[in-house]
PDB file of C-alpha atoms in Angstrom:
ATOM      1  CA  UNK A   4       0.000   0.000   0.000  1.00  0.00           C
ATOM      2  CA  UNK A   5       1.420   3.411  -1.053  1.00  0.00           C
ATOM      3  CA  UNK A   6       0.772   6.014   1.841  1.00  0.00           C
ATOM      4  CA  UNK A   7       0.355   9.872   0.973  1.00  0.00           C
ATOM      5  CA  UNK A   8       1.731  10.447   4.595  1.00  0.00           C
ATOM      6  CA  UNK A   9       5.314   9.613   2.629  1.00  0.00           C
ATOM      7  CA  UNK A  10       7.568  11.446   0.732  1.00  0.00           C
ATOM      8  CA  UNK A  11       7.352  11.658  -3.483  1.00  0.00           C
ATOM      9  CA  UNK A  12      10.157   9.930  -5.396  1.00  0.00           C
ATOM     10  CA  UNK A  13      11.715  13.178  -5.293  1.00  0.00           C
ATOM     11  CA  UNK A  14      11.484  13.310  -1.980  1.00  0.00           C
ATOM     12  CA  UNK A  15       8.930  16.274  -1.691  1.00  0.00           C
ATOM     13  CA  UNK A  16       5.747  15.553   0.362  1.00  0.00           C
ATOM     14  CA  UNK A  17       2.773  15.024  -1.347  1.00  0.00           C
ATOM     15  CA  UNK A  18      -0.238  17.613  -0.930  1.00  0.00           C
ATOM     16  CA  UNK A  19      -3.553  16.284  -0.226  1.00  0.00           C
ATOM     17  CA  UNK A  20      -6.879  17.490   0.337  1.00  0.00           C
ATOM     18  CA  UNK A  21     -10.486  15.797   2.017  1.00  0.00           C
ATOM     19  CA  UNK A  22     -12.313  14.075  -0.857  1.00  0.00           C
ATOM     20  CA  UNK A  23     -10.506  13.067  -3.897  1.00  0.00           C
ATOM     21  CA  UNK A  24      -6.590  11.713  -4.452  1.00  0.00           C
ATOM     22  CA  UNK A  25      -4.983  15.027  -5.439  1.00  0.00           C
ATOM     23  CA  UNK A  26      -3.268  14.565  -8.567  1.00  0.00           C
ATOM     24  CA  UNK A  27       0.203  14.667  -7.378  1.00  0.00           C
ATOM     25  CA  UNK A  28      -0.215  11.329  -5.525  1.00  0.00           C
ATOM     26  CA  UNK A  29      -2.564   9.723  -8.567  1.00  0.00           C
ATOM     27  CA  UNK A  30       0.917  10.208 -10.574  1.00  0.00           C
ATOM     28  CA  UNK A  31       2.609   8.518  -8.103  1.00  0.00           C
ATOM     29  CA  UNK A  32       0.351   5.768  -7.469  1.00  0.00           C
ATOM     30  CA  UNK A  33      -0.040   5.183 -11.001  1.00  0.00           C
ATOM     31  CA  UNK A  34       4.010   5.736 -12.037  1.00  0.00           C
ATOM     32  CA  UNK A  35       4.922   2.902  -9.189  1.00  0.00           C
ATOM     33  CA  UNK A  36       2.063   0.322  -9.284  1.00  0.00           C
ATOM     34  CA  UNK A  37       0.999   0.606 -12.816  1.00  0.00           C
ATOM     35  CA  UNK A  38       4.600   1.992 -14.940  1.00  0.00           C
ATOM     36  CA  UNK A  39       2.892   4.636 -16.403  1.00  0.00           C
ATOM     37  CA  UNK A  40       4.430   7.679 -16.232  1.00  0.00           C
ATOM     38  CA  UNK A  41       4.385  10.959 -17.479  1.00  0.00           C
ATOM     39  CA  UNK A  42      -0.153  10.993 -18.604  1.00  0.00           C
ATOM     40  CA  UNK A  43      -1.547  14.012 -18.581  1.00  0.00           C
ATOM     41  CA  UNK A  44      -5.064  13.753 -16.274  1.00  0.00           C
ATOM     42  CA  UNK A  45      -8.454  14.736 -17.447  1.00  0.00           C
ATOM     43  CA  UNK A  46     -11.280  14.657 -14.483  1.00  0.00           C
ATOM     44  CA  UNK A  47     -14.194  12.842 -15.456  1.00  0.00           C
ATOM     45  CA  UNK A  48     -17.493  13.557 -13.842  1.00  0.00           C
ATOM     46  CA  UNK A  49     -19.038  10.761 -11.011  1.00  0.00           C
ATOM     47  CA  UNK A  50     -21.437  10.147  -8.714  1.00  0.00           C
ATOM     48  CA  UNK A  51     -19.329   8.491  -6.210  1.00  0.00           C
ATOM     49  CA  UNK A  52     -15.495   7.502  -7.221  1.00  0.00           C
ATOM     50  CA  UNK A  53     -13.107   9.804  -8.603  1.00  0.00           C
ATOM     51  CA  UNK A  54     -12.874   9.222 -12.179  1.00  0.00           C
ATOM     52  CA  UNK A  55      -9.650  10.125 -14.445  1.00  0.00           C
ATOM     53  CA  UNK A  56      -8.894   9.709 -18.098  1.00  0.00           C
ATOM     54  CA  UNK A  57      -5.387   9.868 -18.662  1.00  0.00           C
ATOM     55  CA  UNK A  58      -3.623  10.810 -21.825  1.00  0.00           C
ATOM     56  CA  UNK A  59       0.150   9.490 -22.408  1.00  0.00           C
ATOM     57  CA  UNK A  60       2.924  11.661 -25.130  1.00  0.00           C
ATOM     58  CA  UNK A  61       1.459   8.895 -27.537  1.00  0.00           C
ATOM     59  CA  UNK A  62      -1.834   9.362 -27.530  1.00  0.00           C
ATOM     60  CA  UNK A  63      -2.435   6.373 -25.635  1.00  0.00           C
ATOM     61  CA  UNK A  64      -5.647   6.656 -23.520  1.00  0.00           C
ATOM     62  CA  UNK A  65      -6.826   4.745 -20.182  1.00  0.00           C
ATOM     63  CA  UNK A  66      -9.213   5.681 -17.598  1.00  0.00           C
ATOM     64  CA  UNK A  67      -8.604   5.360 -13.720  1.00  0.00           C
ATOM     65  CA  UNK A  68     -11.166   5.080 -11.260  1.00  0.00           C
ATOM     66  CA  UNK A  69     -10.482   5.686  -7.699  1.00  0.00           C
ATOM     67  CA  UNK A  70     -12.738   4.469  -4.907  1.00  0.00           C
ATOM     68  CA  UNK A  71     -12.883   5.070  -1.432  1.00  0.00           C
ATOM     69  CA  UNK A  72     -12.709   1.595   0.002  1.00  0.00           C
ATOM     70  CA  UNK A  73     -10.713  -1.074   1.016  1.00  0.00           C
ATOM     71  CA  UNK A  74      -8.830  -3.693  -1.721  1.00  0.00           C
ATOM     72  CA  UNK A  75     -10.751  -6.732  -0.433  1.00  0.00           C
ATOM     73  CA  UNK A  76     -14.312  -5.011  -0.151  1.00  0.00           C
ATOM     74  CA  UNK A  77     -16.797  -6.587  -1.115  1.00  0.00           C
ATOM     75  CA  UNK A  78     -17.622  -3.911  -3.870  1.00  0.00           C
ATOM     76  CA  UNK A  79     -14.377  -3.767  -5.048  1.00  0.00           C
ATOM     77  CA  UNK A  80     -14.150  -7.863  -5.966  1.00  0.00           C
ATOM     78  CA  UNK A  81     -17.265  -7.956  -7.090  1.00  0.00           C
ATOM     79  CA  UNK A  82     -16.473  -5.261  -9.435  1.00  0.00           C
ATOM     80  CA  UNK A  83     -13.218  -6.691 -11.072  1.00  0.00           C
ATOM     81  CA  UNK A  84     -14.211 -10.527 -10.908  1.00  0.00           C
ATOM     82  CA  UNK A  85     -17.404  -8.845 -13.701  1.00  0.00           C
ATOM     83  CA  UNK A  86     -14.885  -7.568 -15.646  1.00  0.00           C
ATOM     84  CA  UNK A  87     -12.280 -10.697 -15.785  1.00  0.00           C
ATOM     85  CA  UNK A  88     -15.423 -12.587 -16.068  1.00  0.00           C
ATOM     86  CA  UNK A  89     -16.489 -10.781 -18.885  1.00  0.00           C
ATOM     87  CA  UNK A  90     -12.870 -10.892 -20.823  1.00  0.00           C
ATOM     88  CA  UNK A  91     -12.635 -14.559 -20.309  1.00  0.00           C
ATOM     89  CA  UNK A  92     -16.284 -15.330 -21.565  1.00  0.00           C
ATOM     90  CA  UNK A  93     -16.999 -12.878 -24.636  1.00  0.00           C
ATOM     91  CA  UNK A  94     -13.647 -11.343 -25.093  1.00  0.00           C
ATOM     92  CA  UNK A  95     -14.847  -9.303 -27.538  1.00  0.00           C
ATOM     93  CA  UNK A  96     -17.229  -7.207 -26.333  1.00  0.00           C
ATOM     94  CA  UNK A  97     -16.392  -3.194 -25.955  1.00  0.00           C
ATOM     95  CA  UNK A  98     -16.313  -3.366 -22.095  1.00  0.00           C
ATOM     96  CA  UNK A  99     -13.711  -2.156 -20.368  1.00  0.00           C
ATOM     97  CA  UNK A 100     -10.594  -3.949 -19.709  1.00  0.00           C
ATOM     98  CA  UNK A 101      -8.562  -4.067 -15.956  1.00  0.00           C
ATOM     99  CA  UNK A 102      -5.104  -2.799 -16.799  1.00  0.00           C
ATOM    100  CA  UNK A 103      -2.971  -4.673 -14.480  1.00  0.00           C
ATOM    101  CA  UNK A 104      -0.194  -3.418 -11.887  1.00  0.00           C
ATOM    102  CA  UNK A 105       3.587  -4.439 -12.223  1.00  0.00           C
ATOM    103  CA  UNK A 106       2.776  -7.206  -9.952  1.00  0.00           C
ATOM    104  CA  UNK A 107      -0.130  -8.752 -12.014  1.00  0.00           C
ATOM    105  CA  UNK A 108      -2.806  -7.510  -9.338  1.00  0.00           C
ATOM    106  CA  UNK A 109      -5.715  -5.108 -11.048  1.00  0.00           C
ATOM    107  CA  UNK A 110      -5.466  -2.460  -8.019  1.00  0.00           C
ATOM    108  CA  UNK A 111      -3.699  -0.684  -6.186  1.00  0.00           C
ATOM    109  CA  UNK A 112      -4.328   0.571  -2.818  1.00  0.00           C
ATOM    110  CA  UNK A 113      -3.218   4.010  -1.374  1.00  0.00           C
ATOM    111  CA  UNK A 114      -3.968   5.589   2.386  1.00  0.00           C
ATOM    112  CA  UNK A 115      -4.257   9.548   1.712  1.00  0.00           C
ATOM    113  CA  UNK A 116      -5.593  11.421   4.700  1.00  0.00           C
ATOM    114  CA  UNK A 117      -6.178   8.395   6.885  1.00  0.00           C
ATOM    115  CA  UNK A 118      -8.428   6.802   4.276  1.00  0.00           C
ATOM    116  CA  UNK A 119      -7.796   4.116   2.174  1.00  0.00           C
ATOM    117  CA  UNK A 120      -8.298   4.803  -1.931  1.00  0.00           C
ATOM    118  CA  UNK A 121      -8.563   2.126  -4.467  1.00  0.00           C
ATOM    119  CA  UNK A 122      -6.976   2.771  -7.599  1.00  0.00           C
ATOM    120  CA  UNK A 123      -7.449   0.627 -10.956  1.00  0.00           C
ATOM    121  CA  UNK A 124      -6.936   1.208 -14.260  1.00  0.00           C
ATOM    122  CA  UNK A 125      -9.044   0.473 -17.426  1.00  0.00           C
ATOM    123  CA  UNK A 126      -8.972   0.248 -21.045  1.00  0.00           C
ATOM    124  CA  UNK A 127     -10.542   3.849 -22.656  1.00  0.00           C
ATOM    125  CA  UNK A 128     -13.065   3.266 -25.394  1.00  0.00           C
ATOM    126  CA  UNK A 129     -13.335   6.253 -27.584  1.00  0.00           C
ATOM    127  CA  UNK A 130     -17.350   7.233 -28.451  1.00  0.00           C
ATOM    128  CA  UNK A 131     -20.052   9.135 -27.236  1.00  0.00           C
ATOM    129  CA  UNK A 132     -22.846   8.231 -24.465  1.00  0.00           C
ATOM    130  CA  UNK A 133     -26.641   7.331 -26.375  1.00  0.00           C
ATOM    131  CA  UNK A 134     -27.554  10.456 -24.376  1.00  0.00           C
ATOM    132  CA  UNK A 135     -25.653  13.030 -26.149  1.00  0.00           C
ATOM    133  CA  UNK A 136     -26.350  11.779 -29.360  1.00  0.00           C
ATOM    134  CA  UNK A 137     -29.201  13.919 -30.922  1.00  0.00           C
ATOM    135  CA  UNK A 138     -30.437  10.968 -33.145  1.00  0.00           C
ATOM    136  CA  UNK A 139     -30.578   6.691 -32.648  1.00  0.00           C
ATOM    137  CA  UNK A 140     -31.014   4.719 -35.690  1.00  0.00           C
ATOM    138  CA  UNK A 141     -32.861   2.030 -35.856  1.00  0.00           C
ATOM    139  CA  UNK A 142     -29.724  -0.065 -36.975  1.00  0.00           C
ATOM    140  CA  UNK A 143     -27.922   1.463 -33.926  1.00  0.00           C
ATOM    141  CA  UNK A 144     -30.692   0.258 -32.035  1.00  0.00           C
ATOM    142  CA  UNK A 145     -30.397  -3.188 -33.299  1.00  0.00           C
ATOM    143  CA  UNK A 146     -26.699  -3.590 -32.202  1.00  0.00           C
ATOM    144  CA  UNK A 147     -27.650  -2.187 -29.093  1.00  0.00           C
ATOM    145  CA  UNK A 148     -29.874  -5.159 -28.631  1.00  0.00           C
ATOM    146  CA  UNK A 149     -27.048  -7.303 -29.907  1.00  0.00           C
ATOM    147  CA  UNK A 150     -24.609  -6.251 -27.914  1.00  0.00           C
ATOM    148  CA  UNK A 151     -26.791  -6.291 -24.256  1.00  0.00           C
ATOM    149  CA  UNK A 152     -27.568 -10.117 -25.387  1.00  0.00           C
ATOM    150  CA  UNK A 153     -23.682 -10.787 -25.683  1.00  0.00           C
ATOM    151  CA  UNK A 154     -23.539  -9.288 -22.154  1.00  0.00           C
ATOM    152  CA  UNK A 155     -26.163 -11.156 -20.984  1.00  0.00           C
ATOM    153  CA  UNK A 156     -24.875 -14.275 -22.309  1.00  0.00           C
ATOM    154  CA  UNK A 157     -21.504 -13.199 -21.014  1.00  0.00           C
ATOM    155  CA  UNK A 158     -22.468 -13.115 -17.575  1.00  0.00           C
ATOM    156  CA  UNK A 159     -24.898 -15.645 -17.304  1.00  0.00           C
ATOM    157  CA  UNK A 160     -22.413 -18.184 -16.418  1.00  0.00           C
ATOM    158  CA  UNK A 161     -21.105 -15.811 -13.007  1.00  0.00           C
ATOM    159  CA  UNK A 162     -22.036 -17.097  -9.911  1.00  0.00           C
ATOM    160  CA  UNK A 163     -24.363 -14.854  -7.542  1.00  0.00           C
ATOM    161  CA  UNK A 164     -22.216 -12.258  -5.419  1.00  0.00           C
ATOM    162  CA  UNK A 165     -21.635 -12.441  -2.103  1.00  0.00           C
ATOM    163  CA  UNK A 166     -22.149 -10.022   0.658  1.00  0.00           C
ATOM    164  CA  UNK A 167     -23.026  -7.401  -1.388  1.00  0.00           C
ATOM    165  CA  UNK A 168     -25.758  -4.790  -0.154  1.00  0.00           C
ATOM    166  CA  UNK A 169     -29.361  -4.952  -1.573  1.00  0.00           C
ATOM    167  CA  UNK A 170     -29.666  -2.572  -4.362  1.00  0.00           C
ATOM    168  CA  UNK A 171     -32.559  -0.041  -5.243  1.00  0.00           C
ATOM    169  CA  UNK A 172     -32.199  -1.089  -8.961  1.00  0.00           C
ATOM    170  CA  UNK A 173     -32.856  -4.410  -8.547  1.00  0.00           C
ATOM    171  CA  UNK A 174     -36.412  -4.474 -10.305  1.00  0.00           C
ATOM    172  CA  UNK A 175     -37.346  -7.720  -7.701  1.00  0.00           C
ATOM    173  CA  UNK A 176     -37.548  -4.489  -5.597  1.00  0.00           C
ATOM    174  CA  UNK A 177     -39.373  -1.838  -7.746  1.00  0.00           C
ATOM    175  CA  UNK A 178     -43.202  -2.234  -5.278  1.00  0.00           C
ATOM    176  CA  UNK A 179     -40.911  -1.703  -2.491  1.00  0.00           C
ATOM    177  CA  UNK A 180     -38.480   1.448  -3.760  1.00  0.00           C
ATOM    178  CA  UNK A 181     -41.224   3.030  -5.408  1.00  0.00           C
ATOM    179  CA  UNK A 182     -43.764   3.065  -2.644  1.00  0.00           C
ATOM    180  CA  UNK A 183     -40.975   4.468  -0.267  1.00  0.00           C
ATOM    181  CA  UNK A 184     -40.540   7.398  -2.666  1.00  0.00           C
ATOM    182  CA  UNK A 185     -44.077   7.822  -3.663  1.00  0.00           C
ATOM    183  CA  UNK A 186     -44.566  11.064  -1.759  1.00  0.00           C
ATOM    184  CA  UNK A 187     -42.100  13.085  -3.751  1.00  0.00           C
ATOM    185  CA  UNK A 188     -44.382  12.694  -6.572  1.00  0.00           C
ATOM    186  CA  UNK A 189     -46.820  16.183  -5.334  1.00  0.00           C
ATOM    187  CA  UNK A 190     -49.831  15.955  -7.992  1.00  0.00           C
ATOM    188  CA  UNK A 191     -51.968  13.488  -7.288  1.00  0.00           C
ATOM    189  CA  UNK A 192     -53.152  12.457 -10.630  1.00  0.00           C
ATOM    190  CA  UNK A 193     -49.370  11.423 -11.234  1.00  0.00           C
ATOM    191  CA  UNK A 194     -49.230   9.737  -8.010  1.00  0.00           C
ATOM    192  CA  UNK A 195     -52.308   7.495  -9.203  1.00  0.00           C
ATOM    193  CA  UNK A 196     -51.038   7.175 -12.737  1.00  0.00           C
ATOM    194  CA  UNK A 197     -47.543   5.600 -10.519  1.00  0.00           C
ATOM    195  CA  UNK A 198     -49.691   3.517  -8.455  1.00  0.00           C
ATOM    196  CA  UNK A 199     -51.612   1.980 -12.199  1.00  0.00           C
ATOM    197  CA  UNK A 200     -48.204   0.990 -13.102  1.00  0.00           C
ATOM    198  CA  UNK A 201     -47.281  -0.442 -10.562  1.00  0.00           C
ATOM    199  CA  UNK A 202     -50.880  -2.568 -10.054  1.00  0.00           C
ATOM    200  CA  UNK A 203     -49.715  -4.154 -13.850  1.00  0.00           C
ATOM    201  CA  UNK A 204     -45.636  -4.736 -11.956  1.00  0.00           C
ATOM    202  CA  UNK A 205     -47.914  -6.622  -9.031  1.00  0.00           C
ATOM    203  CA  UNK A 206     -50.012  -8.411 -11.890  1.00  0.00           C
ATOM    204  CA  UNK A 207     -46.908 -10.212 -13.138  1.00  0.00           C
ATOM    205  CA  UNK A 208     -45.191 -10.917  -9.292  1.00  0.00           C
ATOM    206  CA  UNK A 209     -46.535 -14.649  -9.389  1.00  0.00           C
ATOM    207  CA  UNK A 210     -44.586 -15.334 -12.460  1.00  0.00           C
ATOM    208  CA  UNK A 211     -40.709 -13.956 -11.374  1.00  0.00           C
ATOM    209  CA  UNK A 212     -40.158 -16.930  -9.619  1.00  0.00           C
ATOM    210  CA  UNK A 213     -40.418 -18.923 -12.686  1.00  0.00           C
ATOM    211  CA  UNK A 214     -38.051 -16.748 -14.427  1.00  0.00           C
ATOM    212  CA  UNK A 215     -34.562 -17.739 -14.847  1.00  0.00           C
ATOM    213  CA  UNK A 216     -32.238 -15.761 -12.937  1.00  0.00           C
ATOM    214  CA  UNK A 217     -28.674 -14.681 -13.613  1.00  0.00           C
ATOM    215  CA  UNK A 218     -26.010 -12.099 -13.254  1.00  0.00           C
ATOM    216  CA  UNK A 219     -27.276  -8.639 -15.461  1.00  0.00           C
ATOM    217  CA  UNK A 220     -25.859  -5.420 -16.074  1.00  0.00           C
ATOM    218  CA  UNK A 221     -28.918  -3.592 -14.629  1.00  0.00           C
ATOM    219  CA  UNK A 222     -28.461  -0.416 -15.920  1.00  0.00           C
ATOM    220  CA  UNK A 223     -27.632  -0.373 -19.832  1.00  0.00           C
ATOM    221  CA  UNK A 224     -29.293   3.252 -19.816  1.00  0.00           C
ATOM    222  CA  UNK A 225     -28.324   6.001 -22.592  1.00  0.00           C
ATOM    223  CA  UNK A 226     -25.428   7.204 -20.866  1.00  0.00           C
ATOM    224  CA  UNK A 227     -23.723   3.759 -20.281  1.00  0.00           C
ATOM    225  CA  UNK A 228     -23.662   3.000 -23.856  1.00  0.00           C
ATOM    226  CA  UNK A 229     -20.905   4.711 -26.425  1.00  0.00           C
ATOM    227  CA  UNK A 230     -21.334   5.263 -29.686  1.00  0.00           C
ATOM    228  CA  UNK A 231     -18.609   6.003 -32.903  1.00  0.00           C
ATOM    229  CA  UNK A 232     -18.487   6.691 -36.015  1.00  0.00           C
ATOM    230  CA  UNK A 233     -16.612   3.655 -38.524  1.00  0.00           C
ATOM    231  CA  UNK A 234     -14.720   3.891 -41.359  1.00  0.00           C
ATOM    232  CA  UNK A 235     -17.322   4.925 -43.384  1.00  0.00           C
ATOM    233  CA  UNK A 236     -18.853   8.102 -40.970  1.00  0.00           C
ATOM    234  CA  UNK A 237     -21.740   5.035 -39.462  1.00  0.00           C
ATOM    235  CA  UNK A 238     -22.471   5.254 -36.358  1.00  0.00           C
ATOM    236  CA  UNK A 239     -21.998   1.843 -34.523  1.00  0.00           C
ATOM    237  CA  UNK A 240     -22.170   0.574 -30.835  1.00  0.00           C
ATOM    238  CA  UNK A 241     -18.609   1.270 -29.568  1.00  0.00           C
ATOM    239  CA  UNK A 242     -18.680   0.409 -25.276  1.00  0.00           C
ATOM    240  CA  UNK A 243     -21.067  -0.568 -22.419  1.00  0.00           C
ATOM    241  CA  UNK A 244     -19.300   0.947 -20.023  1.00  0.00           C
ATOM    242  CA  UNK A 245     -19.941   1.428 -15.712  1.00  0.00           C
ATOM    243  CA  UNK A 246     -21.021  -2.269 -14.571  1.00  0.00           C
ATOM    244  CA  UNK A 247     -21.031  -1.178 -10.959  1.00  0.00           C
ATOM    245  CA  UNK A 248     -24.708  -1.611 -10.705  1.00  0.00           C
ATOM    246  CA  UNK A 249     -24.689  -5.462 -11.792  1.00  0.00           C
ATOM    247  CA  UNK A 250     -26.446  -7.880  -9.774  1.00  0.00           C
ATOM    248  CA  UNK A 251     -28.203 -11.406  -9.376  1.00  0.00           C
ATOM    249  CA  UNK A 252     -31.660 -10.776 -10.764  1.00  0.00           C
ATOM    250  CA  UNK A 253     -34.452 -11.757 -13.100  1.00  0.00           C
ATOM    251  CA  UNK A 254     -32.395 -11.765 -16.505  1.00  0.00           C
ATOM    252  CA  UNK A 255     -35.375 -10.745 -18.668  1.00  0.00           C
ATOM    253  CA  UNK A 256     -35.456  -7.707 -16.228  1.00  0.00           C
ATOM    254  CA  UNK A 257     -31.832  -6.579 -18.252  1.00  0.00           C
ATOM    255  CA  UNK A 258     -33.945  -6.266 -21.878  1.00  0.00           C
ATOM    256  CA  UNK A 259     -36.230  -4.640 -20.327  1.00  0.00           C
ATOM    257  CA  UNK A 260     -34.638  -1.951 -18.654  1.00  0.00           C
ATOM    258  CA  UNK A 261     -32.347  -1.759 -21.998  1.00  0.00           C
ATOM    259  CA  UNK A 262     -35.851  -1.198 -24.085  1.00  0.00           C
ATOM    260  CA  UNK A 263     -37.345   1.316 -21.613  1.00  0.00           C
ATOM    261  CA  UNK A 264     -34.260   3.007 -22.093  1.00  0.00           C
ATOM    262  CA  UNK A 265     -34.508   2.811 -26.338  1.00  0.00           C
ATOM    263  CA  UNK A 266     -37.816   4.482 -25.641  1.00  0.00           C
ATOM    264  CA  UNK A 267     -36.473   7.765 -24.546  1.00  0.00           C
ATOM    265  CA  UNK A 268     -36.595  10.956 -26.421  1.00  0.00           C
ATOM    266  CA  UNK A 269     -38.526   8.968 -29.525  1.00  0.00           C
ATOM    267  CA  UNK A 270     -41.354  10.367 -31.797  1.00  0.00           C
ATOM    268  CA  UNK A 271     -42.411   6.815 -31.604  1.00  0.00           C
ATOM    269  CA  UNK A 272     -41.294   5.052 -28.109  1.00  0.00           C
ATOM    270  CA  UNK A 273     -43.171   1.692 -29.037  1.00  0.00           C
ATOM    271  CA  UNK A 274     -41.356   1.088 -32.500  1.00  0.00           C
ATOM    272  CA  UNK A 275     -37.842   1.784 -30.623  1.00  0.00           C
ATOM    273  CA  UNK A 276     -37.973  -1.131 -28.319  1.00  0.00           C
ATOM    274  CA  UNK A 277     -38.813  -4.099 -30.323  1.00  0.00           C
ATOM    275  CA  UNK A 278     -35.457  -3.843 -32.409  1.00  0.00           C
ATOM    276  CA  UNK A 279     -33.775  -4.129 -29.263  1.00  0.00           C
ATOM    277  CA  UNK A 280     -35.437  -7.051 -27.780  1.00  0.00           C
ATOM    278  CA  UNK A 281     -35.413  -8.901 -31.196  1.00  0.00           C
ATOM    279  CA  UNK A 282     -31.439  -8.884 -31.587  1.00  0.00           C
ATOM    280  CA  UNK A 283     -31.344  -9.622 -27.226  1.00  0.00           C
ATOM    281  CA  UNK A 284     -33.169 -12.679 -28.101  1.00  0.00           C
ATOM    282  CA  UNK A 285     -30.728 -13.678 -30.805  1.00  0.00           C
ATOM    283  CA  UNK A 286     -28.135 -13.971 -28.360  1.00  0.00           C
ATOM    284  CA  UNK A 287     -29.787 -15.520 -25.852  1.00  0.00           C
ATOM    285  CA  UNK A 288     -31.256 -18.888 -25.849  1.00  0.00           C
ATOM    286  CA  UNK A 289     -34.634 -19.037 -25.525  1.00  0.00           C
ATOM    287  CA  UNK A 290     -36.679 -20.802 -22.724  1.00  0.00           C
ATOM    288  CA  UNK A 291     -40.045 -20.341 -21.631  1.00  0.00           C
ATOM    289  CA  UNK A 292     -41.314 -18.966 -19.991  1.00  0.00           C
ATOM    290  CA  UNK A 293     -40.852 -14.978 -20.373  1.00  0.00           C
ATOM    291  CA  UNK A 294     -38.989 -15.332 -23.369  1.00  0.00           C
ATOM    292  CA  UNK A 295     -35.891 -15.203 -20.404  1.00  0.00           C
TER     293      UNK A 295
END
């Protein structure tokens, strides 16, 4: 474990400040557990970890995330075994890859300000989030759907995590999240029009347990997904990106959530979805029921 209460390389101390790994000590962490010296830093936005894409003379390109936690939280495992996981079982998918240290381990831990950070390092995949993207083509679509049945497929064969918190995205849980929340919603026309929708989620409780259950992704929303352009200017899925949120679930729930997604900003939200539950069911092999 690298402490910021030491000296640099240079032998200067290391500044810090409460919150995120000041960028001083990020060098250093990443120049003696990962060899990579002299990338420039880029802050990335994030809801919770301190996220970095780093730029080398070359134009090489990787992106560091830093968490607040311990190396052998459970988090923090469950995390990197998706992502080995992932590269040993559809190796070709555009998710990102763990970069590993100089001693073969995929973090690297670092005690700045009495805390411990996590530090690991990632493949960058170039392309543009779903969200920022001011039109989806139907073909894009399609690949979409493609590319979340790969994943499902991918993960399928993970075994359930251990010790993990319950999660407010797990839709097994969607009567009892929304119903805690209900009273932000303030008209009450909207709050009944939530409580219909949820009457049809209560109408189809009998038949989860029938439903085959696996590891999903859980959030493949618009701003998880990357987009780029190919060789010849078409726009083509490029990343799935942020698998923090995966969990043991109903795997039908993944399409799903992936479809409500599709149906987003669309002059038509029904057309959007089938294309990509058709190509999700491609990659999946079917068994009834639930088409799961």
């Amino acid at each position: 474990m690298t402490s910021a209460i030491a000296t640099g390389q240079d032998g200067t101390t290391i500044p810090g400040h409460t919150g995120q790994l000041p960028g001083s000590l990020l060098d250093h962490v990443l120049r003696q557990s990962f060899g990579l010296e002299g990338y420039v830093q880029h802050p990335l936005g994030g809801e919770i970890d301190q996220n970095v894409r780093i730029t080398g003379d070359d134009g090489m390109r990787y992106f560091v995330r830093v968490t607040r936690a311990e190396p052998d939280s459970a988090d923090v495992l469950w995390q990197n075994s998706l992502l080995q996981h992932l590269a040993s079982t559809v190796p070709d998918l555009p998710v990102p890859r763990l970069v590993p240290t100089r001693e073969g381990k995929f973090l690297a831990a670092v005690l700045h300000e009495g805390r411990t950070h996590v530090v690991r390092v990632m493949s960058w995949i170039e392309g543009r989030v779903l969200a920022d993207l001011d039109d989806h083509p139907a073909a894009l679509l399609r690949q979409l759907g493609e590319a979340a049945g790969r994943l499902s497929l991918g993960l399928s064969s993970m075994e359930p995590p251990v010790g993990l918190e319950p999660h407010d995205w797990d839709m097994r849980r969607a009567a009892e999240i929304v119903e805690a929340s209900l009273h932000a919603v303030q008209d009450a026309h909207r709050r009944e029009s939530v409580r219909t929708i949820m009457g049809w989620y209560d109408d189809l409780l009998p038949a989860w347990d029938r439903l085959p259950r696996s590891v999903v992704h859980q959030d493949l929303n618009d701003a998880n997904v990357l987009a780029d352009a190919d060789e010849n200017g078409v726009l083509r899925i490029s990343g799935i990106v942020d698998l923090g949120d995966s969990l043991y679930s109903v795997r039908a729930a993944e399409v799903a959530i992936a479809a409500g997604y599709a149906m987003v900003r669309k002059a038509d939200p029904l057309a959007a979805a089938p294309s990509r539950l058709r190509n999700w069911r491609l990659s999946i092999p079917w068994r009834p029921p639930g088409c799961a």
